Coordinates of C-alpha atoms and ligand atoms in Angstrom, one line a residue:
M250 CA -105.2 -43.9 -17.6
L251 CA -108.5 -42.4 -18.8
R252 CA -110.5 -45.5 -17.7
E253 CA -109.2 -45.6 -14.3
K254 CA -109.9 -42.0 -14.0
A255 CA -113.6 -42.7 -15.1
W256 CA -114.1 -44.5 -11.7
L257 CA -114.9 -41.8 -8.7
S258 CA -115.2 -42.5 -5.2
I259 CA -117.5 -39.9 -4.1
K260 CA -119.7 -39.4 -0.8
N261 CA -123.3 -39.5 -0.6
K262 CA -125.6 -37.4 1.6
R263 CA -124.9 -39.4 4.6
G264 CA -121.1 -39.4 4.1
C265 CA -120.9 -43.2 2.8
A266 CA -118.4 -43.5 0.0
I267 CA -120.3 -44.9 -3.1
M268 CA -119.1 -45.6 -6.5
K269 CA -119.9 -43.8 -9.8
K270 CA -119.1 -45.5 -13.1
T271 CA -119.0 -43.6 -16.2
I272 CA -117.5 -43.7 -19.9
F273 CA -116.8 -40.2 -19.9
L274 CA -113.7 -38.5 -18.5
Q275 CA -114.1 -37.3 -15.0
D276 CA -111.9 -34.0 -14.9
E277 CA -113.1 -30.7 -14.2
N278 CA -111.1 -29.3 -17.1
A279 CA -112.2 -31.8 -19.7
V280 CA -113.6 -30.1 -22.7
W281 CA -116.5 -31.4 -25.1
L282 CA -115.4 -31.5 -28.8
K283 CA -117.3 -32.2 -31.9
G284 CA -115.8 -33.9 -34.8
N285 CA -116.0 -35.8 -37.8
I286 CA -113.6 -38.7 -37.8
H287 CA -113.9 -40.1 -41.6
S288 CA -113.6 -37.9 -44.7
H289 CA -112.2 -38.0 -48.3
T290 CA -110.5 -35.1 -50.0
V291 CA -108.9 -34.6 -53.7
F292 CA -106.1 -37.0 -52.5
S293 CA -108.4 -39.8 -53.1
D294 CA -112.1 -39.7 -54.4
G295 CA -113.2 -36.5 -52.6
S296 CA -114.0 -33.1 -54.1
W297 CA -112.7 -30.8 -51.4
T298 CA -109.0 -30.0 -50.4
P299 CA -108.1 -30.7 -46.9
E300 CA -108.0 -26.8 -46.3
Q301 CA -111.5 -26.4 -47.9
M302 CA -112.7 -29.3 -45.7
K303 CA -111.3 -27.6 -42.4
D304 CA -112.8 -24.2 -43.4
Q305 CA -116.3 -25.7 -43.9
Y306 CA -116.1 -28.0 -40.9
K307 CA -114.9 -25.1 -38.8
K308 CA -117.8 -22.7 -40.2
H309 CA -120.4 -25.6 -39.1
G310 CA -119.2 -25.5 -35.4
Y311 CA -116.9 -28.6 -35.4
D312 CA -113.7 -28.7 -33.3
F313 CA -111.8 -31.4 -35.0
L314 CA -111.6 -33.4 -38.2
A315 CA -109.7 -36.5 -39.6
V316 CA -108.9 -36.8 -43.2
T317 CA -109.0 -40.5 -44.1
D318 CA -108.3 -40.8 -47.9
H319 CA -108.5 -44.3 -49.2
D320 CA -105.2 -46.1 -49.0
T321 CA -103.4 -42.9 -48.7
Y322 CA -102.3 -40.9 -45.7
T323 CA -103.0 -37.3 -46.3
D324 CA -100.8 -35.1 -43.6
T325 CA -103.0 -32.4 -42.2
R326 CA -101.0 -31.6 -39.2
S327 CA -100.1 -27.9 -40.5
L328 CA -103.9 -27.1 -40.5
T329 CA -104.3 -27.6 -36.6
D330 CA -104.7 -24.3 -35.1
D331 CA -105.9 -22.9 -31.6
T332 CA -109.7 -23.6 -32.2
F333 CA -109.5 -26.6 -34.7
T334 CA -107.6 -29.8 -34.3
M335 CA -106.7 -32.1 -37.3
I336 CA -106.4 -35.8 -36.6
Q337 CA -104.3 -37.9 -38.8
G338 CA -105.4 -41.1 -40.6
F339 CA -106.4 -43.1 -43.6
E340 CA -108.9 -45.6 -44.7
L341 CA -107.9 -49.0 -45.6
W342 CA -109.6 -50.9 -48.4
G343 CA -109.1 -54.3 -47.4
N344 CA -110.4 -57.9 -46.8
A345 CA -112.4 -59.4 -44.2
S346 CA -111.5 -62.8 -43.0
N347 CA -113.8 -64.0 -45.4
D348 CA -112.5 -62.1 -48.1
K349 CA -115.4 -59.7 -48.4
D350 CA -114.2 -56.2 -48.8
I351 CA -113.7 -54.4 -45.5
H352 CA -113.0 -50.6 -45.0
V353 CA -111.1 -49.8 -41.8
N354 CA -110.2 -46.3 -40.3
F355 CA -106.8 -45.8 -38.7
L356 CA -106.6 -42.7 -36.7
W357 CA -103.4 -41.2 -34.8
A358 CA -102.4 -38.0 -33.3
D359 CA -99.2 -37.1 -34.7
E360 CA -96.9 -39.9 -36.3
V361 CA -97.0 -43.6 -36.6
E362 CA -93.8 -45.6 -37.2
G363 CA -93.4 -46.8 -41.0
I364 CA -96.3 -44.4 -42.2
A365 CA -94.9 -41.3 -44.1
P366 CA -96.9 -38.1 -45.5
G367 CA -98.4 -38.9 -48.9
Q368 CA -97.6 -42.7 -48.4
K369 CA -99.8 -45.1 -50.3
M370 CA -101.1 -47.9 -48.2
T371 CA -101.2 -50.7 -50.8
L372 CA -101.6 -54.3 -49.4
P373 CA -99.2 -56.7 -50.8
E374 CA -102.0 -59.1 -51.2
R375 CA -105.7 -58.5 -50.8
T376 CA -106.5 -61.2 -48.3
G377 CA -108.4 -61.1 -45.0
K378 CA -105.2 -62.5 -43.4
V379 CA -103.1 -59.5 -44.6
S380 CA -105.6 -56.9 -43.9
L381 CA -106.2 -58.1 -40.4
G382 CA -102.3 -58.4 -39.8
L383 CA -101.8 -54.5 -40.8
C384 CA -104.9 -53.7 -38.3
Y385 CA -103.3 -55.5 -35.5
E386 CA -99.9 -54.1 -36.4
L387 CA -101.1 -50.5 -36.6
R388 CA -103.2 -50.9 -33.6
E389 CA -100.1 -52.2 -31.7
K390 CA -98.3 -49.0 -32.9
G391 CA -100.7 -46.8 -31.2
C392 CA -103.6 -46.4 -34.0
Y393 CA -107.3 -46.1 -33.2
V394 CA -108.7 -48.7 -35.4
M395 CA -112.6 -48.5 -36.4
L396 CA -114.4 -51.1 -38.7
N397 CA -116.2 -48.8 -41.1
H398 CA -119.9 -48.9 -42.6
P399 CA -120.2 -52.6 -42.0
H400 CA -123.8 -52.5 -43.5
W401 CA -122.6 -50.6 -46.6
S402 CA -119.8 -53.4 -46.9
L403 CA -122.4 -56.1 -46.9
L404 CA -120.9 -57.7 -43.8
T405 CA -122.9 -59.5 -41.2
S406 CA -121.8 -59.5 -37.7
P407 CA -120.8 -63.3 -37.6
E408 CA -118.4 -62.7 -40.2
I409 CA -116.3 -60.7 -37.8
E410 CA -114.3 -62.8 -35.3
N411 CA -114.8 -62.3 -31.5
E412 CA -111.0 -61.8 -31.1
N413 CA -110.5 -58.7 -33.6
P414 CA -108.3 -55.8 -34.0
Y415 CA -111.0 -53.2 -33.6
H416 CA -111.5 -50.4 -31.2
A417 CA -114.7 -49.6 -32.4
V418 CA -117.6 -50.1 -35.3
E419 CA -118.8 -47.3 -37.2
I420 CA -122.5 -47.2 -36.4
M421 CA -123.4 -44.1 -38.4
N422 CA -121.8 -43.5 -41.7
Y423 CA -123.8 -40.5 -43.0
A424 CA -122.7 -40.4 -46.5
T425 CA -124.0 -43.9 -47.3
E426 CA -127.1 -43.5 -45.0
W427 CA -128.2 -40.3 -46.6
L428 CA -127.4 -41.0 -50.1
E429 CA -127.8 -44.8 -50.2
N430 CA -130.0 -45.9 -47.0
M431 CA -126.9 -48.3 -46.1
G432 CA -125.1 -46.4 -43.4
D433 CA -126.7 -47.7 -40.2
G434 CA -124.4 -50.1 -38.4
S435 CA -126.2 -49.9 -35.1
V436 CA -127.7 -53.6 -35.2
F437 CA -124.2 -55.0 -36.3
W438 CA -122.6 -53.3 -33.3
T439 CA -125.4 -54.4 -30.9
E440 CA -124.9 -58.0 -32.2
M441 CA -121.2 -57.8 -31.4
L442 CA -121.9 -56.4 -27.9
L443 CA -124.2 -59.3 -27.4
R444 CA -121.5 -61.9 -28.0
G445 CA -119.4 -60.1 -25.6
C446 CA -117.1 -58.1 -27.9
R447 CA -116.1 -54.9 -26.0
L448 CA -116.4 -52.5 -28.9
W449 CA -117.2 -48.7 -28.9
N450 CA -119.6 -47.1 -31.5
G451 CA -118.5 -44.5 -34.0
G452 CA -120.2 -41.8 -36.0
S453 CA -118.8 -39.9 -39.0
D454 CA -119.8 -38.3 -42.3
D455 CA -117.7 -40.1 -44.7
N456 CA -117.9 -37.2 -46.9
H457 CA -116.7 -37.3 -50.4
N458 CA -118.6 -33.9 -51.4
G459 CA -119.1 -35.2 -55.0
H460 CA -122.9 -33.8 -54.9
C461 CA -121.7 -30.5 -53.3
P462 CA -118.6 -29.2 -54.7
I463 CA -117.1 -26.3 -52.9
D464 CA -117.9 -23.7 -55.4
G465 CA -121.8 -25.2 -55.2
D466 CA -124.3 -25.3 -52.5
V467 CA -122.5 -27.3 -49.5
D468 CA -125.9 -27.3 -47.7
S469 CA -127.7 -28.9 -50.6
M470 CA -130.0 -31.9 -49.9
Y471 CA -127.3 -34.1 -51.7
C472 CA -124.4 -32.9 -49.5
D473 CA -122.8 -35.7 -47.4
S474 CA -121.4 -33.5 -44.9
F475 CA -122.5 -32.3 -41.4
G476 CA -124.7 -35.2 -40.7
G477 CA -123.0 -38.0 -38.5
F478 CA -120.5 -37.2 -36.0
T479 CA -118.5 -38.0 -32.7
V480 CA -118.3 -35.8 -29.7
V481 CA -115.6 -36.5 -27.3
K482 CA -114.8 -35.5 -23.7
A483 CA -111.1 -34.9 -23.7
A484 CA -108.7 -33.4 -21.4
D485 CA -107.8 -30.7 -23.9
R486 CA -108.2 -30.1 -27.6
S487 CA -104.9 -31.5 -28.6
P488 CA -104.8 -34.5 -31.1
Q489 CA -103.2 -36.8 -28.5
A490 CA -106.1 -36.1 -25.8
I491 CA -108.7 -36.6 -28.5
I492 CA -107.1 -40.0 -29.5
E493 CA -106.7 -41.0 -26.0
A494 CA -110.4 -40.0 -25.2
M495 CA -111.6 -42.2 -28.1
K496 CA -109.6 -45.1 -27.1
A497 CA -111.3 -44.9 -23.5
G498 CA -114.6 -44.5 -24.9
S499 CA -115.2 -41.0 -23.8
F500 CA -117.4 -39.9 -26.3
Y501 CA -120.7 -40.5 -28.1
T502 CA -121.8 -40.8 -31.6
S503 CA -124.9 -38.6 -32.8
T504 CA -126.8 -37.4 -35.8
G505 CA -128.4 -34.4 -33.8
P506 CA -128.9 -34.9 -29.9
S507 CA -126.4 -34.4 -27.3
I508 CA -125.6 -36.5 -24.3
Y509 CA -124.4 -34.4 -21.4
D510 CA -123.8 -37.2 -18.9
F511 CA -124.4 -41.1 -18.5
Y512 CA -123.4 -42.8 -15.4
V513 CA -124.2 -45.6 -12.8
E514 CA -124.2 -44.6 -9.2
D515 CA -125.7 -46.3 -6.1
G516 CA -127.5 -49.0 -8.3
Y517 CA -129.1 -46.1 -10.6
V518 CA -128.5 -45.3 -14.0
H519 CA -128.6 -41.7 -15.0
V520 CA -128.7 -40.1 -18.6
K521 CA -128.9 -36.2 -19.2
C522 CA -129.3 -35.1 -22.8
S523 CA -130.8 -32.3 -24.9
P524 CA -134.4 -32.2 -25.5
C525 CA -135.6 -35.8 -26.7
I526 CA -138.8 -37.7 -27.0
R527 CA -137.3 -40.9 -26.1
I528 CA -134.5 -42.3 -24.0
Y529 CA -133.8 -45.9 -23.9
I530 CA -131.4 -47.7 -21.7
N531 CA -130.4 -51.2 -23.1
G532 CA -128.0 -53.8 -22.3
E533 CA -127.3 -57.5 -23.0
T534 CA -130.9 -58.2 -22.9
R535 CA -134.0 -56.6 -24.4
Q536 CA -134.9 -53.1 -24.1
Y537 CA -134.5 -52.5 -20.4
Q538 CA -136.0 -49.1 -19.6
R539 CA -137.3 -46.2 -21.4
K540 CA -138.6 -42.7 -20.8
M541 CA -140.8 -40.9 -23.4
G542 CA -142.2 -37.2 -23.4
R543 CA -142.4 -34.3 -25.4
H544 CA -139.1 -32.7 -23.7
V545 CA -137.3 -35.4 -21.9
T546 CA -133.8 -34.1 -20.8
E547 CA -133.1 -36.5 -18.0
F548 CA -133.9 -40.2 -17.1
V549 CA -132.8 -42.1 -13.8
T550 CA -133.7 -45.4 -13.3
K551 CA -132.8 -48.3 -11.1
L552 CA -130.7 -51.2 -12.3
K553 CA -131.8 -54.7 -11.8
G554 CA -128.2 -55.4 -10.6
T555 CA -127.4 -58.3 -13.0
E556 CA -126.6 -56.2 -16.1
K557 CA -123.3 -56.9 -17.6
L558 CA -123.5 -53.7 -19.8
I559 CA -125.8 -50.8 -20.3
R560 CA -125.9 -47.9 -23.0
A561 CA -128.2 -45.0 -23.7
E562 CA -130.0 -44.0 -26.9
C563 CA -131.5 -40.6 -27.0
M564 CA -133.9 -39.9 -29.9
D565 CA -135.3 -36.5 -30.8
A566 CA -138.4 -35.3 -32.5
A567 CA -136.8 -35.1 -35.8
G568 CA -135.7 -38.8 -35.6
R569 CA -132.0 -38.2 -34.7
S570 CA -130.2 -40.2 -32.4
A571 CA -127.5 -40.0 -29.9
Y572 CA -125.7 -43.1 -28.9
S573 CA -123.6 -43.6 -25.8
N574 CA -120.7 -46.2 -25.5
P575 CA -121.6 -49.0 -23.2
I576 CA -120.5 -49.0 -19.4
F577 CA -119.6 -52.5 -18.7
L578 CA -120.8 -53.7 -15.4
D579 CA -119.1 -57.2 -15.0
Ligands
LIG891 ZN1 -115.2 -46.9 -46.8
LIG892 ZN1 -114.5 -43.7 -46.5

């Protein structure tokens, strides 16, 4: 199991065994892979075909992509090649337990029992109970389940039960953030963590490309691609390894900066990142520690020893952020 591998017993300078705890996979052959885990093609309300989507993301330096058409499974397995991996999935338009709209992403590596290529995932009834039932069922069958864009859905965190079927909350939905100023779910996620819910974060484009058709300017100001992403540290490039890394939390969400390492060792927390101007370490209390500067790439600070969880957020001079997943310490 990845989570067990993340615990390392190592020796300090005096030869004593000390424990390093991290969310990132500890494997010298592991690879960092940049991906978009939420996107729409012509098979729902998007403007690009899956092939055009893959070409564009490959061209922009991505390693993997999930096509998640609304209520429809678009099979993209044949587009995977040696340097680019397609993750399978769809986005459910369902209801929360209060019957407000919720959108949920289901991601998987290859096959899920009961879901056929091209299948429409129409719910028999649009109620919270039926939607949640499907979420639990597909999680049980091996899907990675993410609650999408809570702020855009006008959900507040108390409307989601402590016990829920989600692996993650999408905290950066670039399309709705860029085009509508409604895609930041980081406060929602933080509130759920404060309540004791063990949820990973998530970042994606949720691109539809309606404002940047493939025969237009894909880098226009109105393009909803290439702004919010997930970087996994996985055993290899296979869809199975990427999904396994996501389930274990071995990834970070970003709109720009990179996080190279984040771990706790010998009572200290360590963060390494691309050049930033602010690094924050937060937990279940208010802001715990910070480091500021014009070119900050590392922060090491002592833990109080009572923290239940810690997470890092690294912000660059352009106002973009990278969010680690939490390390749970209790
Ligand atoms: Zn959605
Ligand atoms: Zn979407």
